[in-house]
Amino acid sequence: MSGGINSFRHDQTGYERPTLGWKCGRSANWNMPCKHGPSAGGVCGGQNACAPVRSGEAWQCRRPAADGGPCATGPGADGSCGSRRPPCVPRRTLAVWRGRLSILAIGAVLALVALLAHRTDRTSGAPTSLDPGPLSSAHSHFAGTALCATCHTAFGHGTTGWWQAFWSPAALMPAGKQDGDIAAHRLSAACTECHSFGGHELQPHNRIFEKRADLGPTDCLMCHTEHKGQLSQITTLSQTQCQTCHTRAIKDFATDHPPFPAKFPYDHTQAITFDHANHFNKYFSNPQMKDQVPPGGCVGCHVVGDGGRALQPAKFETTCANCHADSITKKDFILFRWPQLDDDIIKPDEIAKACGTPLPPPPDPSKPEPAFSAVSSDPLNLISAYLLNVSANKSAEYDKPVQDLARAMMKDGADPLVDAVKDRLSAGKVENLFAGLDGEQVRQAACIWAGNQEYSQPGQTSVAGWRADDLDLRYTHPSHADPVLKAWIEAIAAQPVPTNDDAAAARLIRARREMLSYTDGPGQCTKCHAVSGARGGPLTVSWQVQLGTPPAQTHFDHRPHLDLLGPEKTCTSCHRLADSVLSVENTGLKGIALSTCAECHAAGKVRDNCQTCHVYHQGHAFRKRMMQDAM
Amino acid sequence: MRAVNRSSLPVWIVTSIAAVGIVYWHASPKLAYADRDFTTGYVLLGLMVFLALYNGRKKLSMLPLGKASTWLTLHLAGGVLALVIFRLHVGSLWPIGLMHRALAALFYAVCISGVIGYGLQLWLSRRLAQAGNEIIFERIPAEIAAIRAQAEKAVLKAAEDSGNDTLGRDYLQSLAWYFAQPRFFWSCAMGGFGRRSENWLQRNLHTIGRYLSEAERAHLDELSRLGAEKRRVDVQYAMQSLLKRWTMFHVPLAAAMLTLAVWHLILVQVFAQ
């Protein structure tokens, strides 16, 4: 026995070399190994007990002392060892087997990778060494026949393509996207083949922030990663991702989010002016009006079924008409009113000739000619004054133009009036303005007015539409949303105020005021329909309910809230009635404060992350190409 | 051997700080998804290459590359750090996709085999010290051959002294099997230092002793002593075998994992930009 681990004597123990590739075959069979051990090439080194050395003419045995010293037989005459043993079969050491197994493992991996690399049709379900995992359900059907090349431009370009793509993200860009920021992002460029945005694809929020020139370009992969499985939510972002740029730490919506504007969400011009508080507190609660109030509270007027960002009110006929239909039709639109004249300049023979009426008997020369007494005691109405561009109150100024108009109307009916309107109103289609106007009736009325008399319309006088009556040419609108009246209001409102003629400007403003007055104007339209526009510029009347532009990158959907809160307390949970002081934009509602939302959207309650209300992209849409590919 | 000794403490402190720093860095809102994945991926690959160098260090023992114990500590600390970075890189314990799962499976296999191997080192090194009579693994065949030669010599001497061959025949029928090579491997490696081996030997010696003459029985004691010596060698062999052979799993698995990681790197560079 060797004597244990501490025995290291050159003449007693061997020199173990565990890192060598071979070990003695005898040792492998649990026999006494030779002292020499195998060679580096795996040849048995123990056949000869020693290598005899020539000393003069004789050979001397050199068997080590550990093996018993020089042997009795001694070397042969040819110098061969006299103590030979059969050779052993050296065996590989453990280190070699471990190396071999490692190489085998590497080879197996490489073989599998190579074997499965060509199976590129992932739709077949066959395993492939290119498989990065299933696409999200949103993208899983877009591979089509182009397979991975739909997004990965390096796919299908062979070894050269792989080599190029490996070293340069900008290599193998889609056609037309080799320049600009997009050229540095191969996959982003592929994304924008199908996805389009309201602004630049690679700008934060697809917008240019002029005050943040330090913001660099973005790319899709910063937030969106694919191949995470069909159920993966690749559009869901985390709070921390938003705070990559938005450095104000918002860990909790209720406490960290900036407060909403005081008028939120009514901080835009309301197309329809409706004082909710006044209606609910004053009218809807009045027992005498209970039959006229739309049933169901808020949902009596707002169409819940449409949901979405805003709940649009239902039609006028089903909501407001119960109370307001009569007042709308109460006031006619008077286009022309025969005014009080100082002098009668249209001669009776002129009237008789134009109108075919008999000449009046000649005046008795013996009697003094009676003084002229005008049939009308009213001034010229403001619309006519504007159209004729004369003062409404100075008869000396409007006498001649009015009688010239009447003289022309006696001959040509409504045409001179239409021409006057064309000259003065640049906006509005004449056919809309004068729809239903009877030119002959206008001519007859002009004949009567020219004769300093009141016109009396034959037959029924209360029919809606254009008609001449007494001294007026008026339009009776039959109902809400009458197209003729709307056209006149739009046309008058759209006239820009002249800047070089103060008198003309004043006439237009007065005419506008008459048309747009919510107390005396025809139809009282502006009582509900908002008028907008810059002072002195053209005005616009909002006929349809319009949503204000939502704050950038925000969204809101009423539907989940309605379902959640239930019908009884749905609306007023958030939209609270205001007193007159707190009313926002005449809505009769208080602005919605952040704390209102935070009653539910808070830690431990309903989710309150950024994406609940905010969207990153602006104007996201799909390109036509995508649909073509999908078809 | 202790899991964390005083000299390796700085390495573990640095590793802990690095792990916390990487987790903190990974959670930073300043990082985009892609940057995170690319950075953690490259760091992880670099770390795995460093871990693989430990095997090379053992082959280059002639070079002054630092102490093996230092390398082992760095290997262990690097392995723990790799686990942290792997979790951050993958984002979950079990990724999606055939290649990703294959890579993860190999990673976990390497980790598990490494943990088992290190556990064996901690446990068996203590047991080896308790067993005593430590022997260099490569010398064990010679030790067994020497014991066997002495046993056979004792049997021959018994025959000469007593004039009969009872002990010789019994040796050939039972004890020769025991002295031929290491026996009762798992009992020696895991159990009570070869208790089964000792029981087997005593039972056979007792059986043989009943049929021996007084002259032969004197030599039976020598066989009993040699058997005990053989058992101690067997214990050494079994424990050292385990210490050497667990690397037969760990190293090839690591090689396969590194190969697949390089393929993963190629795919990412080519397709994920």
Tab-separated table of C-alpha atoms in Angstrom, chain A residues 111 124 167 206 212 238 257 265 300 374 389 420 479 566 604:
chain	number	residue	atom	x	y	z
A	111	ALA	CA	-27.432	19.259	-35.210
A	124	SER	CA	-47.752	24.058	-39.613
A	167	TRP	CA	-24.115	43.677	-37.857
A	206	ASN	CA	-46.425	60.884	-32.478
A	212	ARG	CA	-38.544	69.362	-25.499
A	238	SER	CA	-46.647	49.900	-17.137
A	257	HIS	CA	-51.952	62.820	-10.490
A	265	PRO	CA	-64.811	68.001	-18.924
A	300	GLY	CA	-84.727	60.386	-20.803
A	374	ALA	CA	-97.720	106.995	-45.124
A	389	ASN	CA	-77.365	99.296	-46.966
A	420	ALA	CA	-80.225	92.409	-53.489
A	479	SER	CA	-91.136	73.530	-36.874
A	566	GLY	CA	-76.539	50.951	-12.132
A	604	GLY	CA	-57.024	48.527	-3.796
